Amino acid sequence: MSKQIKLRKGLDIRLEGKADKILIPEEKPGRYAVKPVDFPGLIPKMCIKPGETVKAGTPLFFDKQKPDIKYTSPVSGTLTDVVRGERRKIMEVVIEANGDEYVDFGKADIETLNRDKIVSKILESGLWPAIRQRPYHVVANPTETPKSVFVSGFDTAPLSADFDFIIDHLSEDLYRAGITVLNKLTDGPVHLGLGANTTSNILKNTPGVETHYFKGPHPAGNIGIQIHHIDPVNKGEVVWYVNLQDVVNLGRLFAEGVYAPEKIVALSGPEVDKPRYHRTRTGALISTIITNNITSDNVRYISGNVLTGSKIESGGFIGFYDSSITVIPEGNHHEFFGWIMPGLNKFSISRTFLTWLMVNKNYKLDTNFHGGERAFVMTGQYEKVLPMDIHPMQLLKSILVEDIDRMEQLGIYEIAEEDFALCEFICSSKIEIQSIVRTGLDLMVREMS
Amino acid sequence: MKALRKQIDKIKPHFEKGGKLSMFHSFFDAVEALIFVPDTVTTRGSHIRDGADLKRVMITVWIALVPAVLFGIYNIGLQHSLSIGIEPVFWDMIWFGFLKFLPLALVSYAVGLGVEIYFAQIKGHEVNEGFFVTGLLIPLIVPVDVPLWQLALAVLFSVIIGKEVFGGTGMNILNPALVTRAFLFFSYPKWMSGDSVWVSGMVKGESIVDGFSGATPLAQAAAHQVESMPSALEMIIGTIPGSIGETSFIAIMIGAAILVFTGVGSWKIIVSVFAGGMGMGLLLNTFATNPYMELPAYYHLIMGGFAFGAVFMATDPVTATQTETGKWIYGLLTGILAVLIRVLNPAFPEGMMLAILFMNVFAPLIDHYVVEANIKRRLKRAISK
C-alpha cells in the first residue's frame, strides 16, 4: 500500500439527508442543456441555430478563443432554445431530446494511437472540457502537455456522492480504458487520490496509476489539495485532472466510439424525502429526479454540493462537472436576536454556539447569510480549513489589490475556488471568497495570455 | 416579536433612500440588524454559511470580559472602603463601584458609537461591530476617577485618528482601546499615574486612613519597596489598587478560558505573551542588581495590566500579526518588552500598554518576514526538482 498522506486541517460539515445507497435507473427527461457558465472564461460561439436537429456528439458551440475545443450535445434531438442572461451572455443551450442517435467517432485501440490522434478525438467528441488544468482551474489547453494527470477517487464535501458506490455501478473495463487514455496524455505519471477508507477494489486495484491515500476532513478529496501534496504546480508547470466519472466516459469514447456522458448523481439534502442515487446524463433536466421527492416549497436546488455548487431552479439542469444534486431550505427569514441566542441549531467551526455540546448531530443548514459583509477582522480562521502551505488571507488581499507578482508568489497557480470554499463558509466577516478567487484566476489568465 | 417585526417593516421606508429620515439609515440598519438577524440569503459561492458572524464573535469577547467587569466593580467599592476606613459591606461596595463604573462605560460607548455611526453614514457602510468590545475595554483600563470629559476626548481621538482615518474596523494599525489610554496617559499624566488615582476619592483627598497609600504593586516595585507589596495571593485574587479591570488575575483567566475555548482569541498569542514575560523576568533575576530585578519572575504576570493586556489587548486580531507563525513572535516580544520597560525604564511603571502598541506597529513587519519565508520555501520547491 502506498504512503498515506494525513491532513489535519479542514472541516467536515455534517448535514442531514445523506443519500442512501440505492441506485434508481435512468428516467429520461425530455430536455437537456449545456451551460457555458459551467466553464469559467469560456466565450461561446454557437455552431447551429435553434430548430436544427442534433445527435449526441454534434457540436453546439465552441470556444471563441480556442476554437478546437467543442461543446457537443449530450443527447440526440432538436436545439430548441438559447437562453441568454445579462448583456446577452449565453446561459443555457437547451435540447429537446428525441431518439437515441450518436455521432460515430469510431472505435479505436488506444494503444495504437499516438498522442495527437487521441487529443483530436477527444476534442472532436466534445469530451475535452472534462479535462481541466491547474493553473487557473479551467478547461485544459490542448496545445500543452501536462507534467502529470490527476484523478480524485473520493469526495469529502458535505453530502457528496460516494465514489465507492458509484464506481461499482459503472463499467470497470471502460474505467480502465479511460485511465489508459490519461496515461497517453502525459509523459509523467497518472495519480489517483483515494480516501483512507476507500473500500472499492476497482479503485484500489487500478492499473497504470500511482495511488495515494489521504486521511483527513474536507477538503482532502479536492483535486487541488491532492496536487499540492503530491506534485505541486510551480510557475510554468501544468497538471491536468479529470473527474472520476468522466474517466469512464473517456474510456467509452474510445471503446464504443460515442459521446455518451453518463453519470450517477446523488440526490441529497435535508429537504429530500428519499435521498438516493440516480443514473442520468450530463445536462439532464432534474425534474424527473426530484418529482414528488421534495418536502417543502421554500427550498434551494443546487447542482453540485452546498459549498461549491451552482444554484438552479426546479426546472434546471445538472452541471457538467457535478455528481450531486443538493436540496436545502432557503434562509430568507429574520431571526430575533440570533447573534445573542445560545444557538442550538447553528453550526459553527468556532465554539461560540452551544452546538459544540452535540458531538454527532447532523444539521439542517439553510441559505441564510447569518450576518452582513465586513472587512477582514478575524485572523487564523482560514488557515484552519486550508491544508496547503499557502497564506490564504495574504493571497486574497493580493488578489483584491490586483498585485500579479504577489499573487504568483503566494500560490495563485495552485488554487481554485473550491479549495477556498470552506474559508468562505467559516468567514465571520462574510466575505465572498470564492468569487474573489475566481476574479484573481481570471485576471491571471488575461495577464498571462 | 412578530408585532415588532411589523413595526420595523412599517417605519423602514422612511429610512431608505429618498425617505425623510434617510440621513439616519446607518443607525436604523444597525439597530434593525441588532434586533433581527437579516433575512439575506447567499447568492453566489457557498450556499451555506457558518452561524457565527462578527456580532457573535464580539459578544463572545464581551462575555469573556464580564468576570473582570464584575470584579472591577466590586474592587472599586472595596478599595474605597479601605481608603476611608469604613466597614466593607458587600452590597454597598457593589453599588458604589457600579455608580463609578457606569458613567465611564456610558461615555465610552456614547462617544465611540456616535463616531462609528457618523462615519458609517457618510461612507454608506454598515456600522461595524468593532467598537462593541472596545467600548467596554476602555473603562476597564483607566483609573476610576478619570474625569469624564478627558475620557470623552480620548475616545474621540482614538476612534477618529486611531481607526476611522485608516478605514474603520479591520484597517486600523493600533488597538483603539490602548490608543485611548495612551492619549490619556500622555495628555493628562496627573490623572493617569501616581499613587492616588487608582482608588476612588483619593485624588480629592478623601482618604483618611493612615498608611493606606493607594499605590499599585507596580509603583511599589518600581520604588523598590518590595517588602510593602501585596502578596501573590492578593494579586491573583485582585483586591489591590489598579485600573478597574486589570487587578484580578482569576477573573481575567476565566475570560481567557472562554476566548480560547470558543476559538475567538488566539491561544498562541496569550501563551507566548506569558512565556515572553516569564522568560524576561527570569533573565532579569539572573542579572539582578536591585530588588525589582530580584522579584520572582511570575510576579510580572500577575501584577499590573500584564494579564489583561495579554488576554484582551494583544489578541486583537486586527492589530496583532495575521500569520500563525507571526503570532508566536509577536506574543513573545510583547511579553519581553513589557517586563523590560517595567523594570529598566523608571519613567513608566507599567510597560504593557507601550509594549503592545509598539508591537502593533511592528506586526506587519513580522508578517512580512513570515510571508517572505513562505515565498522562498515555495520557490525552492520549484528549483530543487
mmCIF file of C-alpha atoms in Angstrom, chain A residues 204-343:
data_model
loop_
_atom_site.group_PDB
_atom_site.id
_atom_site.type_symbol
_atom_site.label_atom_id
_atom_site.label_comp_id
_atom_site.label_asym_id
_atom_site.label_seq_id
_atom_site.Cartn_x
_atom_site.Cartn_y
_atom_site.Cartn_z
ATOM 1 C CA LYS A 204 -7.769 0.298 -5.162
ATOM 2 C CA ASN A 205 -6.527 -2.035 -7.873
ATOM 3 C CA THR A 206 -6.495 0.471 -10.721
ATOM 4 C CA PRO A 207 -3.631 -0.437 -13.071
ATOM 5 C CA GLY A 208 -1.432 2.251 -14.585
ATOM 6 C CA VAL A 209 -1.684 4.803 -11.794
ATOM 7 C CA GLU A 210 0.239 5.891 -8.744
ATOM 8 C CA THR A 211 -2.232 5.528 -5.906
ATOM 9 C CA HIS A 212 -2.122 7.907 -2.945
ATOM 10 C CA TYR A 213 -4.218 7.619 0.176
ATOM 11 C CA PHE A 214 -5.454 10.678 2.014
ATOM 12 C CA LYS A 215 -6.771 10.774 5.544
ATOM 13 C CA GLY A 216 -8.482 13.840 6.916
ATOM 14 C CA PRO A 217 -11.533 16.070 6.749
ATOM 15 C CA HIS A 218 -12.834 18.022 3.766
ATOM 16 C CA PRO A 219 -11.198 19.353 1.524
ATOM 17 C CA ALA A 220 -8.935 16.270 1.413
ATOM 18 C CA GLY A 221 -10.956 14.996 -1.556
ATOM 19 C CA ASN A 222 -10.370 18.153 -3.582
ATOM 20 C CA ILE A 223 -8.064 17.622 -6.506
ATOM 21 C CA GLY A 224 -6.217 20.880 -5.762
ATOM 22 C CA ILE A 225 -5.284 19.727 -2.272
ATOM 23 C CA GLN A 226 -4.079 16.390 -3.610
ATOM 24 C CA ILE A 227 -1.987 18.050 -6.326
ATOM 25 C CA HIS A 228 -0.454 20.338 -3.719
ATOM 26 C CA HIS A 229 0.710 17.398 -1.644
ATOM 27 C CA ILE A 230 1.796 15.062 -4.464
ATOM 28 C CA ASP A 231 3.109 17.129 -7.365
ATOM 29 C CA PRO A 232 2.602 20.863 -6.739
ATOM 30 C CA VAL A 233 2.230 23.297 -9.606
ATOM 31 C CA ASN A 234 5.007 25.857 -9.865
ATOM 32 C CA LYS A 235 5.189 28.740 -12.282
ATOM 33 C CA GLY A 236 5.255 27.479 -15.850
ATOM 34 C CA GLU A 237 4.069 23.971 -14.982
ATOM 35 C CA VAL A 238 0.736 22.414 -15.878
ATOM 36 C CA VAL A 239 -1.144 19.454 -14.490
ATOM 37 C CA TRP A 240 -4.452 18.122 -15.790
ATOM 38 C CA TYR A 241 -7.245 16.405 -13.938
ATOM 39 C CA VAL A 242 -10.443 14.587 -14.770
ATOM 40 C CA ASN A 243 -13.452 13.714 -12.638
ATOM 41 C CA LEU A 244 -13.758 10.014 -11.883
ATOM 42 C CA GLN A 245 -16.983 9.508 -13.854
ATOM 43 C CA ASP A 246 -15.550 11.292 -16.873
ATOM 44 C CA VAL A 247 -12.653 8.829 -16.886
ATOM 45 C CA VAL A 248 -15.289 6.197 -17.665
ATOM 46 C CA ASN A 249 -16.780 8.420 -20.375
ATOM 47 C CA LEU A 250 -13.313 8.829 -21.890
ATOM 48 C CA GLY A 251 -12.996 5.057 -21.960
ATOM 49 C CA ARG A 252 -16.385 4.790 -23.655
ATOM 50 C CA LEU A 253 -15.377 7.263 -26.351
ATOM 51 C CA PHE A 254 -12.544 5.000 -27.435
ATOM 52 C CA ALA A 255 -14.138 1.598 -26.785
ATOM 53 C CA GLU A 256 -17.535 2.374 -28.321
ATOM 54 C CA GLY A 257 -16.787 5.454 -30.411
ATOM 55 C CA VAL A 258 -19.574 7.575 -28.941
ATOM 56 C CA TYR A 259 -20.006 10.626 -26.737
ATOM 57 C CA ALA A 260 -22.476 9.473 -24.094
ATOM 58 C CA PRO A 261 -21.744 11.479 -20.950
ATOM 59 C CA GLU A 262 -23.447 9.191 -18.468
ATOM 60 C CA LYS A 263 -23.155 9.785 -14.783
ATOM 61 C CA ILE A 264 -24.617 8.776 -11.481
ATOM 62 C CA VAL A 265 -25.651 11.636 -9.234
ATOM 63 C CA ALA A 266 -26.540 11.617 -5.562
ATOM 64 C CA LEU A 267 -29.748 13.453 -4.717
ATOM 65 C CA SER A 268 -29.340 14.549 -1.124
ATOM 66 C CA GLY A 269 -30.106 17.235 1.438
ATOM 67 C CA PRO A 270 -32.401 17.887 4.377
ATOM 68 C CA GLU A 271 -35.363 18.711 2.147
ATOM 69 C CA VAL A 272 -35.271 15.466 0.163
ATOM 70 C CA ASP A 273 -37.808 12.822 1.119
ATOM 71 C CA LYS A 274 -35.899 9.820 -0.244
ATOM 72 C CA PRO A 275 -32.271 10.775 -0.833
ATOM 73 C CA ARG A 276 -30.837 8.292 -3.328
ATOM 74 C CA TYR A 277 -28.537 7.833 -6.283
ATOM 75 C CA HIS A 278 -29.861 8.326 -9.812
ATOM 76 C CA ARG A 279 -28.404 7.218 -13.099
ATOM 77 C CA THR A 280 -28.601 10.094 -15.560
ATOM 78 C CA ARG A 281 -26.577 12.094 -18.061
ATOM 79 C CA THR A 282 -24.682 15.374 -18.003
ATOM 80 C CA GLY A 283 -27.004 18.300 -18.584
ATOM 81 C CA ALA A 284 -30.220 16.416 -17.768
ATOM 82 C CA LEU A 285 -33.265 18.273 -16.521
ATOM 83 C CA ILE A 286 -33.566 17.488 -12.819
ATOM 84 C CA SER A 287 -37.368 17.316 -12.789
ATOM 85 C CA THR A 288 -37.626 13.536 -13.206
ATOM 86 C CA ILE A 289 -35.250 13.107 -10.306
ATOM 87 C CA ILE A 290 -36.894 15.483 -7.858
ATOM 88 C CA THR A 291 -40.583 14.970 -8.659
ATOM 89 C CA ASN A 292 -42.571 14.014 -5.561
ATOM 90 C CA ASN A 293 -39.407 13.795 -3.545
ATOM 91 C CA ILE A 294 -39.094 17.291 -2.038
ATOM 92 C CA THR A 295 -40.646 18.050 1.342
ATOM 93 C CA SER A 296 -41.048 21.830 1.184
ATOM 94 C CA ASP A 297 -41.637 24.678 -1.249
ATOM 95 C CA ASN A 298 -39.159 27.175 0.113
ATOM 96 C CA VAL A 299 -36.027 25.336 -0.955
ATOM 97 C CA ARG A 300 -32.916 25.883 -2.985
ATOM 98 C CA TYR A 301 -31.836 23.423 -5.645
ATOM 99 C CA ILE A 302 -28.109 23.131 -6.085
ATOM 100 C CA SER A 303 -26.308 21.347 -8.873
ATOM 101 C CA GLY A 304 -23.246 20.165 -7.003
ATOM 102 C CA ASN A 305 -22.582 20.361 -3.281
ATOM 103 C CA VAL A 306 -23.590 23.053 -0.796
ATOM 104 C CA LEU A 307 -20.157 24.661 -0.787
ATOM 105 C CA THR A 308 -19.312 24.963 -4.468
ATOM 106 C CA GLY A 309 -22.404 24.017 -6.457
ATOM 107 C CA SER A 310 -24.471 26.344 -8.571
ATOM 108 C CA LYS A 311 -27.979 27.490 -7.792
ATOM 109 C CA ILE A 312 -30.551 26.114 -10.227
ATOM 110 C CA GLU A 313 -34.331 26.211 -10.423
ATOM 111 C CA SER A 314 -36.560 23.178 -10.029
ATOM 112 C CA GLY A 315 -36.587 23.174 -13.835
ATOM 113 C CA GLY A 316 -32.811 23.454 -14.028
ATOM 114 C CA PHE A 317 -30.158 21.153 -15.436
ATOM 115 C CA ILE A 318 -27.301 19.122 -13.959
ATOM 116 C CA GLY A 319 -23.961 20.873 -14.371
ATOM 117 C CA PHE A 320 -21.163 19.459 -16.483
ATOM 118 C CA TYR A 321 -18.836 18.616 -13.595
ATOM 119 C CA ASP A 322 -21.366 17.844 -10.876
ATOM 120 C CA SER A 323 -22.072 14.448 -9.369
ATOM 121 C CA SER A 324 -24.685 15.506 -6.867
ATOM 122 C CA ILE A 325 -27.869 17.492 -6.534
ATOM 123 C CA THR A 326 -28.467 19.015 -3.135
ATOM 124 C CA VAL A 327 -31.704 20.482 -1.852
ATOM 125 C CA ILE A 328 -31.574 22.683 1.252
ATOM 126 C CA PRO A 329 -34.065 25.088 2.850
ATOM 127 C CA GLU A 330 -33.888 28.752 1.901
ATOM 128 C CA GLY A 331 -32.951 31.003 4.825
ATOM 129 C CA ASN A 332 -34.950 34.071 3.844
ATOM 130 C CA HIS A 333 -36.294 34.778 7.317
ATOM 131 C CA HIS A 334 -35.422 37.231 10.042
ATOM 132 C CA GLU A 335 -34.118 35.852 13.281
ATOM 133 C CA PHE A 336 -34.861 37.581 16.564
ATOM 134 C CA PHE A 337 -31.563 38.425 18.318
ATOM 135 C CA GLY A 338 -29.981 35.472 16.528
ATOM 136 C CA TRP A 339 -26.456 36.618 17.296
ATOM 137 C CA ILE A 340 -27.004 36.515 21.034
ATOM 138 C CA MET A 341 -29.069 33.303 21.423
ATOM 139 C CA PRO A 342 -27.401 30.062 22.561
ATOM 140 C CA GLY A 343 -27.916 28.741 19.015
#
